[in-house]
CSV table of C-alpha atoms in Angstrom, one decimal:
chain,number,residue,atom,x,y,z
A,1,UNK,CA,-54.1,10.4,-62.9
A,2,UNK,CA,-51.4,12.2,-64.8
A,3,UNK,CA,-49.5,15.3,-64.0
A,4,UNK,CA,-51.5,17.6,-66.2
A,5,UNK,CA,-54.8,16.7,-64.4
A,6,UNK,CA,-53.0,17.6,-61.2
A,7,UNK,CA,-51.7,20.9,-62.4
A,8,UNK,CA,-54.9,22.0,-64.1
A,9,UNK,CA,-57.0,21.1,-61.0
A,10,UNK,CA,-58.5,24.4,-59.8
A,11,UNK,CA,-60.5,23.1,-56.8
A,12,UNK,CA,-57.8,24.6,-54.5
A,13,UNK,CA,-57.9,21.7,-52.0
A,14,UNK,CA,-54.5,22.6,-50.4
A,15,UNK,CA,-54.6,26.3,-50.8
A,16,UNK,CA,-56.3,27.2,-47.5
A,17,UNK,CA,-53.7,25.2,-45.6
A,18,UNK,CA,-50.7,26.6,-47.3
A,19,UNK,CA,-49.6,28.3,-44.1
A,20,UNK,CA,-49.7,25.1,-42.0
A,21,UNK,CA,-47.7,23.2,-44.6
A,22,UNK,CA,-45.1,25.9,-44.9
A,23,UNK,CA,-44.9,26.1,-41.1
A,24,UNK,CA,-44.6,22.4,-40.7
A,25,UNK,CA,-41.8,22.4,-43.3
A,26,UNK,CA,-39.9,25.2,-41.4
A,27,UNK,CA,-40.3,23.3,-38.1
A,28,UNK,CA,-39.1,20.0,-39.6
A,29,UNK,CA,-36.2,21.9,-41.2
A,30,UNK,CA,-35.2,23.5,-37.9
A,31,UNK,CA,-35.4,20.2,-36.0
A,32,UNK,CA,-33.2,18.5,-38.6
A,33,UNK,CA,-30.7,21.5,-38.4
A,34,UNK,CA,-30.6,21.3,-34.6
A,35,UNK,CA,-30.1,17.5,-34.7
A,36,UNK,CA,-27.2,17.9,-37.2
A,37,UNK,CA,-25.7,20.6,-35.1
A,38,UNK,CA,-25.8,18.6,-31.9
A,39,UNK,CA,-24.5,15.5,-33.6
A,40,UNK,CA,-21.6,17.5,-35.1
A,41,UNK,CA,-20.8,19.0,-31.6
A,42,UNK,CA,-20.9,15.6,-30.0
A,43,UNK,CA,-18.5,14.2,-32.7
A,44,UNK,CA,-16.2,17.2,-32.3
A,45,UNK,CA,-16.2,16.9,-28.5
A,46,UNK,CA,-15.4,13.2,-28.7
A,47,UNK,CA,-12.6,13.8,-31.2
A,48,UNK,CA,-11.0,16.7,-29.3
A,49,UNK,CA,-11.0,14.6,-26.1
A,50,UNK,CA,-9.5,11.7,-28.1
A,51,UNK,CA,-6.9,14.0,-29.4
A,52,UNK,CA,-6.0,15.3,-25.9
A,53,UNK,CA,-5.7,11.7,-24.7
A,54,UNK,CA,-3.5,10.9,-27.7
A,55,UNK,CA,-1.2,13.8,-26.9
A,56,UNK,CA,-1.0,12.6,-23.3
A,57,UNK,CA,-0.1,9.1,-24.5
A,58,UNK,CA,2.4,10.5,-27.0
A,59,UNK,CA,4.1,12.5,-24.2
A,60,UNK,CA,4.3,9.4,-21.9
A,61,UNK,CA,5.7,7.4,-24.9
A,62,UNK,CA,8.5,9.9,-25.6
A,63,UNK,CA,9.2,10.1,-21.8
A,64,UNK,CA,9.6,6.4,-21.6
A,65,UNK,CA,11.8,6.3,-24.7
A,66,UNK,CA,14.2,8.7,-22.9
A,67,UNK,CA,13.9,7.0,-19.4
A,68,UNK,CA,17.5,6.7,-18.3
A,69,UNK,CA,17.3,3.2,-16.8
A,70,UNK,CA,16.0,1.9,-20.2
A,71,UNK,CA,19.1,3.1,-22.1
A,72,UNK,CA,21.5,0.6,-23.6
A,73,UNK,CA,25.2,1.0,-24.2
A,74,UNK,CA,24.5,4.3,-26.0
A,75,UNK,CA,22.0,7.0,-25.1
A,76,UNK,CA,19.8,6.4,-28.2
A,77,UNK,CA,19.5,2.7,-27.7
A,78,UNK,CA,16.8,0.9,-25.6
A,79,UNK,CA,18.2,-2.1,-23.7
A,80,UNK,CA,16.3,-5.3,-24.3
A,81,UNK,CA,17.7,-6.7,-21.0
A,82,UNK,CA,16.1,-3.9,-19.0
A,83,UNK,CA,12.9,-4.4,-21.0
A,84,UNK,CA,13.0,-8.1,-20.0
A,85,UNK,CA,13.4,-7.1,-16.3
A,86,UNK,CA,10.5,-4.6,-16.5
A,87,UNK,CA,8.2,-7.0,-18.3
A,88,UNK,CA,8.7,-9.6,-15.5
A,89,UNK,CA,8.2,-7.6,-12.3
A,90,UNK,CA,9.1,-10.7,-10.2
A,91,UNK,CA,12.7,-10.4,-11.4
A,92,UNK,CA,13.2,-6.9,-10.0
A,93,UNK,CA,10.1,-5.5,-8.3
A,94,UNK,CA,11.9,-2.2,-7.3
A,95,UNK,CA,12.8,-1.3,-11.0
A,96,UNK,CA,9.2,-2.1,-12.0
A,97,UNK,CA,7.8,0.0,-9.2
A,98,UNK,CA,10.1,3.0,-9.9
A,99,UNK,CA,9.1,2.8,-13.6
A,100,UNK,CA,5.4,3.4,-12.9
A,101,UNK,CA,5.8,5.5,-9.7
A,102,UNK,CA,6.5,8.8,-11.5
A,103,UNK,CA,3.2,8.8,-13.2
A,104,UNK,CA,-0.1,9.9,-11.6
A,105,UNK,CA,-1.9,7.0,-9.9
A,106,UNK,CA,-4.9,8.2,-11.8
A,107,UNK,CA,-3.4,7.1,-15.1
A,108,UNK,CA,-4.2,3.6,-16.3
A,109,UNK,CA,-1.8,2.5,-19.0
A,110,UNK,CA,0.5,-0.2,-20.1
A,111,UNK,CA,3.5,-0.2,-22.5
A,112,UNK,CA,4.2,-2.5,-25.4
A,113,UNK,CA,7.6,-2.6,-26.9
A,114,UNK,CA,8.3,-4.7,-30.0
A,115,UNK,CA,10.8,-5.0,-32.7
A,116,UNK,CA,9.6,-4.2,-36.2
A,117,UNK,CA,10.3,-7.7,-37.4
A,118,UNK,CA,7.9,-9.0,-34.8
A,119,UNK,CA,10.4,-11.4,-33.3
A,120,UNK,CA,10.5,-9.7,-29.9
A,121,UNK,CA,7.8,-8.2,-27.8
A,122,UNK,CA,7.6,-7.0,-24.2
A,123,UNK,CA,4.6,-5.8,-22.3
A,124,UNK,CA,5.2,-3.7,-19.2
A,125,UNK,CA,2.1,-3.3,-17.1
A,126,UNK,CA,1.0,-2.8,-13.6
A,127,UNK,CA,-0.9,-6.1,-13.7
A,128,UNK,CA,-4.2,-5.7,-15.3
A,129,UNK,CA,-4.3,-5.1,-19.1
A,130,UNK,CA,-8.0,-6.2,-19.5
A,131,UNK,CA,-10.1,-3.6,-21.2
A,132,UNK,CA,-13.5,-4.5,-19.8
A,133,UNK,CA,-15.2,-2.4,-22.6
A,134,UNK,CA,-13.1,0.7,-21.9
A,135,UNK,CA,-11.5,2.8,-24.6
A,136,UNK,CA,-7.8,2.5,-25.5
A,137,UNK,CA,-5.8,5.4,-26.9
A,138,UNK,CA,-2.4,4.4,-28.2
A,139,UNK,CA,0.6,6.3,-29.3
A,140,UNK,CA,3.9,5.0,-30.6
A,141,UNK,CA,7.5,6.3,-30.9
A,142,UNK,CA,10.1,4.6,-33.0
A,143,UNK,CA,13.2,3.4,-31.1
A,144,UNK,CA,16.2,1.2,-31.7
A,145,UNK,CA,16.4,-1.8,-29.4
A,146,UNK,CA,19.7,-3.3,-28.4
A,147,UNK,CA,19.3,-7.0,-28.2
A,148,UNK,CA,21.6,-8.8,-25.7
A,149,UNK,CA,25.2,-8.1,-25.1
A,150,UNK,CA,26.4,-8.8,-28.7
A,151,UNK,CA,25.3,-5.2,-29.7
A,152,UNK,CA,22.8,-6.5,-32.3
A,153,UNK,CA,20.3,-3.6,-32.8
A,154,UNK,CA,16.8,-3.8,-34.2
A,155,UNK,CA,14.4,-1.0,-35.0
A,156,UNK,CA,11.2,-1.2,-33.0
A,157,UNK,CA,8.5,0.9,-31.4
A,158,UNK,CA,7.4,1.8,-27.9
A,159,UNK,CA,3.6,1.9,-27.7
A,160,UNK,CA,1.8,3.4,-24.8
A,161,UNK,CA,-1.8,2.4,-24.4
A,162,UNK,CA,-3.9,4.6,-22.2
A,163,UNK,CA,-7.0,2.9,-20.9
A,164,UNK,CA,-9.9,5.1,-20.1
A,165,UNK,CA,-13.6,4.9,-19.5
A,166,UNK,CA,-15.6,5.7,-22.7
A,167,UNK,CA,-16.4,9.4,-23.3
A,168,UNK,CA,-19.2,8.9,-25.8
E,1,UNK,CA,-82.8,31.8,-26.3
E,2,UNK,CA,-82.6,28.2,-27.6
E,3,UNK,CA,-83.8,29.3,-31.0
E,4,UNK,CA,-81.2,32.0,-31.2
E,5,UNK,CA,-78.4,29.4,-30.5
E,6,UNK,CA,-79.5,27.1,-33.2
E,7,UNK,CA,-79.5,30.0,-35.6
E,8,UNK,CA,-75.9,30.7,-34.5
E,9,UNK,CA,-74.8,27.1,-35.1
E,10,UNK,CA,-76.5,27.0,-38.5
E,11,UNK,CA,-74.9,30.2,-39.3
E,12,UNK,CA,-71.5,28.8,-38.4
E,13,UNK,CA,-72.1,25.6,-40.4
E,14,UNK,CA,-73.3,27.4,-43.5
E,15,UNK,CA,-70.7,30.2,-43.3
E,16,UNK,CA,-68.2,29.5,-46.1
E,17,UNK,CA,-66.0,32.5,-45.7
E,18,UNK,CA,-63.3,30.1,-44.2
E,19,UNK,CA,-62.3,32.4,-41.3
E,20,UNK,CA,-61.6,29.5,-39.0
E,21,UNK,CA,-59.1,28.1,-41.5
E,22,UNK,CA,-57.4,31.5,-41.5
E,23,UNK,CA,-57.4,31.7,-37.7
E,24,UNK,CA,-56.1,28.2,-37.2
E,25,UNK,CA,-53.3,28.6,-39.7
E,26,UNK,CA,-52.2,32.0,-38.4
E,27,UNK,CA,-52.3,30.6,-34.8
E,28,UNK,CA,-50.1,27.7,-35.9
E,29,UNK,CA,-47.8,30.1,-37.6
E,30,UNK,CA,-47.4,32.3,-34.6
E,31,UNK,CA,-46.9,29.3,-32.2
E,32,UNK,CA,-44.3,27.8,-34.5
E,33,UNK,CA,-42.5,31.1,-34.8
E,34,UNK,CA,-42.4,31.5,-31.0
E,35,UNK,CA,-41.0,27.9,-30.6
E,36,UNK,CA,-38.3,28.5,-33.3
E,37,UNK,CA,-37.4,31.9,-31.8
E,38,UNK,CA,-37.1,30.3,-28.3
E,39,UNK,CA,-35.0,27.4,-29.6
E,40,UNK,CA,-32.7,29.8,-31.5
E,41,UNK,CA,-32.3,32.0,-28.4
E,42,UNK,CA,-31.5,29.1,-26.2
E,43,UNK,CA,-29.0,27.7,-28.8
E,44,UNK,CA,-27.3,31.1,-28.9
E,45,UNK,CA,-27.1,31.2,-25.1
E,46,UNK,CA,-25.7,27.7,-24.8
E,47,UNK,CA,-23.1,28.5,-27.5
E,48,UNK,CA,-21.9,31.4,-25.4
E,49,UNK,CA,-21.5,29.0,-22.5
E,50,UNK,CA,-19.5,26.7,-24.7
E,51,UNK,CA,-17.2,29.5,-25.7
E,52,UNK,CA,-16.5,30.3,-22.0
E,53,UNK,CA,-16.0,26.6,-21.3
E,54,UNK,CA,-13.4,26.5,-24.2
E,55,UNK,CA,-11.6,29.4,-22.6
E,56,UNK,CA,-11.4,27.7,-19.3
E,57,UNK,CA,-10.2,24.5,-20.9
E,58,UNK,CA,-7.4,26.5,-22.6
E,59,UNK,CA,-6.3,27.8,-19.1
E,60,UNK,CA,-6.5,24.4,-17.6
E,61,UNK,CA,-4.7,22.8,-20.5
E,62,UNK,CA,-1.9,25.4,-20.4
E,63,UNK,CA,-1.3,24.8,-16.7
E,64,UNK,CA,-1.5,21.0,-17.0
E,65,UNK,CA,0.9,21.0,-20.0
E,66,UNK,CA,3.4,23.1,-18.1
E,67,UNK,CA,3.2,20.7,-15.1
E,68,UNK,CA,3.6,17.7,-17.4
E,69,UNK,CA,6.5,19.2,-19.3
E,70,UNK,CA,8.2,19.8,-15.9
E,71,UNK,CA,7.5,16.1,-15.1
E,72,UNK,CA,9.0,14.9,-18.3
E,73,UNK,CA,12.1,17.0,-18.0
E,74,UNK,CA,15.2,15.1,-16.9
E,75,UNK,CA,16.7,18.0,-14.8
E,76,UNK,CA,15.8,18.1,-11.1
E,77,UNK,CA,15.0,21.3,-9.1
E,78,UNK,CA,14.6,23.5,-12.2
E,79,UNK,CA,11.7,25.9,-11.5
E,80,UNK,CA,9.2,26.8,-14.2
E,81,UNK,CA,7.1,29.9,-13.7
E,82,UNK,CA,3.7,30.7,-15.2
E,83,UNK,CA,2.1,34.0,-15.1
E,84,UNK,CA,-1.6,34.3,-15.5
E,85,UNK,CA,-3.1,36.8,-17.9
E,86,UNK,CA,-6.7,35.7,-18.2
E,87,UNK,CA,-7.4,39.0,-20.1
E,88,UNK,CA,-5.2,37.8,-22.9
E,89,UNK,CA,-7.5,35.0,-23.8
E,90,UNK,CA,-9.8,35.3,-26.7
E,91,UNK,CA,-12.9,36.6,-25.1
E,92,UNK,CA,-11.2,38.3,-22.2
E,93,UNK,CA,-12.0,36.7,-18.9
E,94,UNK,CA,-12.2,40.0,-17.3
E,95,UNK,CA,-14.1,38.9,-14.2
E,96,UNK,CA,-11.0,37.7,-12.5
E,97,UNK,CA,-12.6,37.6,-9.1
E,98,UNK,CA,-15.1,35.0,-10.3
E,99,UNK,CA,-12.4,32.8,-11.9
E,100,UNK,CA,-11.2,30.0,-9.5
E,101,UNK,CA,-8.3,27.8,-10.5
E,102,UNK,CA,-7.3,25.0,-8.1
E,103,UNK,CA,-4.5,22.5,-8.4
E,104,UNK,CA,-4.6,19.1,-6.6
E,105,UNK,CA,-2.5,16.0,-6.9
E,106,UNK,CA,-4.6,14.7,-9.7
E,107,UNK,CA,-6.3,17.5,-11.5
E,108,UNK,CA,-6.3,21.2,-12.6
E,109,UNK,CA,-9.8,22.5,-12.0
E,110,UNK,CA,-11.1,25.9,-13.3
E,111,UNK,CA,-14.5,27.4,-12.4
E,112,UNK,CA,-16.0,30.6,-13.6
E,113,UNK,CA,-19.2,31.9,-12.1
E,114,UNK,CA,-21.2,33.8,-14.7
E,115,UNK,CA,-24.8,35.0,-14.3
E,116,UNK,CA,-25.2,32.7,-11.3
E,117,UNK,CA,-24.1,29.7,-13.2
E,118,UNK,CA,-20.9,27.7,-12.8
E,119,UNK,CA,-18.9,26.9,-15.9
E,120,UNK,CA,-16.0,24.5,-15.2
E,121,UNK,CA,-13.2,22.7,-16.9
E,122,UNK,CA,-10.8,20.0,-15.5
E,123,UNK,CA,-7.6,18.5,-16.8
E,124,UNK,CA,-5.9,15.3,-15.6
E,125,UNK,CA,-2.2,15.5,-14.7
E,126,UNK,CA,0.2,12.8,-15.9
E,127,UNK,CA,2.8,13.0,-13.2
E,128,UNK,CA,2.6,12.8,-9.4
E,129,UNK,CA,2.0,16.3,-8.3
E,130,UNK,CA,1.8,18.0,-4.9
E,131,UNK,CA,0.4,21.5,-4.2
E,132,UNK,CA,3.2,22.3,-1.8
E,133,UNK,CA,6.2,24.6,-1.7
E,134,UNK,CA,9.7,23.0,-1.6
E,135,UNK,CA,10.3,24.3,2.0
E,136,UNK,CA,7.0,23.1,3.3
E,137,UNK,CA,7.5,19.8,1.5
E,138,UNK,CA,10.9,19.2,3.1
E,139,UNK,CA,9.7,20.3,6.5
E,140,UNK,CA,6.7,17.9,6.3
E,141,UNK,CA,9.1,15.1,5.5
E,142,UNK,CA,11.6,16.0,8.2
E,143,UNK,CA,8.7,16.4,10.8
E,144,UNK,CA,7.2,13.0,9.9
E,145,UNK,CA,10.2,10.8,9.0
E,146,UNK,CA,13.1,12.5,10.6
E,147,UNK,CA,14.9,13.1,7.3
E,148,UNK,CA,14.0,15.5,4.5
E,149,UNK,CA,14.5,13.1,1.7
E,150,UNK,CA,17.4,15.0,0.1
E,151,UNK,CA,20.3,12.9,-1.4
E,152,UNK,CA,22.3,13.6,1.8
E,153,UNK,CA,19.4,12.6,4.0
E,154,UNK,CA,17.4,9.7,2.5
E,155,UNK,CA,14.3,8.5,4.3
E,156,UNK,CA,14.5,5.0,5.8
E,157,UNK,CA,11.6,3.1,4.4
E,158,UNK,CA,11.0,-0.6,3.4
E,159,UNK,CA,10.1,-1.3,-0.2
E,160,UNK,CA,7.5,-0.4,-1.6
E,161,UNK,CA,7.9,2.8,0.5
E,162,UNK,CA,4.2,2.7,1.3
E,163,UNK,CA,4.6,5.0,4.4
E,164,UNK,CA,6.2,7.7,2.4
E,165,UNK,CA,4.0,7.4,-0.7
E,166,UNK,CA,0.8,7.1,1.3
E,167,UNK,CA,1.7,10.2,3.4
E,168,UNK,CA,2.5,12.2,0.2
E,169,UNK,CA,-0.6,11.0,-1.6
E,170,UNK,CA,-2.6,12.2,1.4
E,171,UNK,CA,-1.0,15.6,1.0
E,172,UNK,CA,-1.8,15.6,-2.7
E,173,UNK,CA,-5.5,15.4,-2.1
E,174,UNK,CA,-5.5,19.0,-0.7
E,175,UNK,CA,-6.3,21.7,-3.2
E,176,UNK,CA,-4.2,24.8,-3.8
E,177,UNK,CA,-6.5,27.7,-4.9
E,178,UNK,CA,-4.4,29.9,-7.2
E,179,UNK,CA,-4.2,33.7,-6.9
E,180,UNK,CA,-4.3,34.7,-10.6
E,181,UNK,CA,-2.4,37.9,-10.0
E,182,UNK,CA,0.7,35.9,-8.7
E,183,UNK,CA,3.1,33.7,-10.5
E,184,UNK,CA,2.7,29.9,-10.4
E,185,UNK,CA,5.9,28.0,-9.7
E,186,UNK,CA,6.4,24.4,-10.9
E,187,UNK,CA,9.4,22.4,-9.7
E,188,UNK,CA,10.4,18.8,-10.1
E,189,UNK,CA,11.9,17.3,-7.0
E,190,UNK,CA,13.1,13.9,-5.9
E,191,UNK,CA,12.6,12.2,-2.5
E,192,UNK,CA,15.3,9.8,-1.8
E,193,UNK,CA,14.3,6.7,0.1
E,194,UNK,CA,16.4,3.8,1.2
E,195,UNK,CA,15.6,0.3,2.5
E,196,UNK,CA,19.1,-0.1,3.9
E,197,UNK,CA,20.7,-1.6,0.9
E,198,UNK,CA,19.6,0.5,-2.1
E,199,UNK,CA,18.7,4.2,-2.5
E,200,UNK,CA,15.9,5.1,-4.8
E,201,UNK,CA,14.5,8.5,-5.9
E,202,UNK,CA,10.7,9.1,-6.0
E,203,UNK,CA,9.9,11.9,-8.3
E,204,UNK,CA,7.3,14.5,-7.6
E,205,UNK,CA,6.2,17.8,-9.1
E,206,UNK,CA,5.7,20.7,-6.6
E,207,UNK,CA,3.2,23.4,-7.6
E,208,UNK,CA,3.2,26.5,-5.4
E,209,UNK,CA,2.9,30.3,-5.4
């Protein structure tokens, strides 16, 4: 069967059902359109929620970067000694408690501070950093970390990781 | 009677004018049109709800970000004021009476009742917040702990200050329903606590009208 036999066929097999075929095409087209629309909305909703959470994480990160007890010998420096104390709550439970107390008890987050060369890393958490399948939204701010009392400074980052139940 | 029926069936079978094809296809066309129109109508209706929800989210986000920026500021006792102007929002939330905004220790919650349906939006707060005025807050502390928690009168409490924090967390569960024709005041405050050797400041954000 070639195309010319198909186009020159005048038996009109499909013609009486043209309406049904056209209607079926319209319905299928509409269903596809609605599916794409809802998929796009779900993606947009997820992304906007992720963006909001990111902004919250960014605000907490910049708040922590300017937290007075973390300041080193100068205002713009972060003291590695204080980070060490906060990363080990047993050394000074009061400082660790005060660090987290300002934030809403509803927020579940932990803070990672590391130098850019990767030699030093501190994790400040309220105990549990396990994700258990939950989503993490992270935001970082660049800081300068003052290592020890010999005034050696290293560039680094403070990363706040917000842990939340999944939204999708 | 029987004969006449057979004639009728025969007539139907032998009838080649294809009217049943026509009827079937037109019925399908009408049904499909009805379904598509209903779907488009409900889609348009739900998009109007989404627009309203977006407006509520803008209001909730605005209040929450003001509270959070008060929380992240380093100056104590500075008061930020927000005035509500729901009519300035994009689609004009003119039905002020049906707009409910509540603030609790954890969330900002906005609800709008429209056509018998509730549309709501909530925002989580980042800092410890209490829906209390400064006077009421200090009076509550004085009445319960015998000191108002100012720097001159720190509250005696053993670390981790559970009696003070639990008491205040309990007050934070109450909701403050906002009057949208009044200003909203946001103030950062510190409750000083001492365990005898060291004085520490617990930071809270007060939200009141």
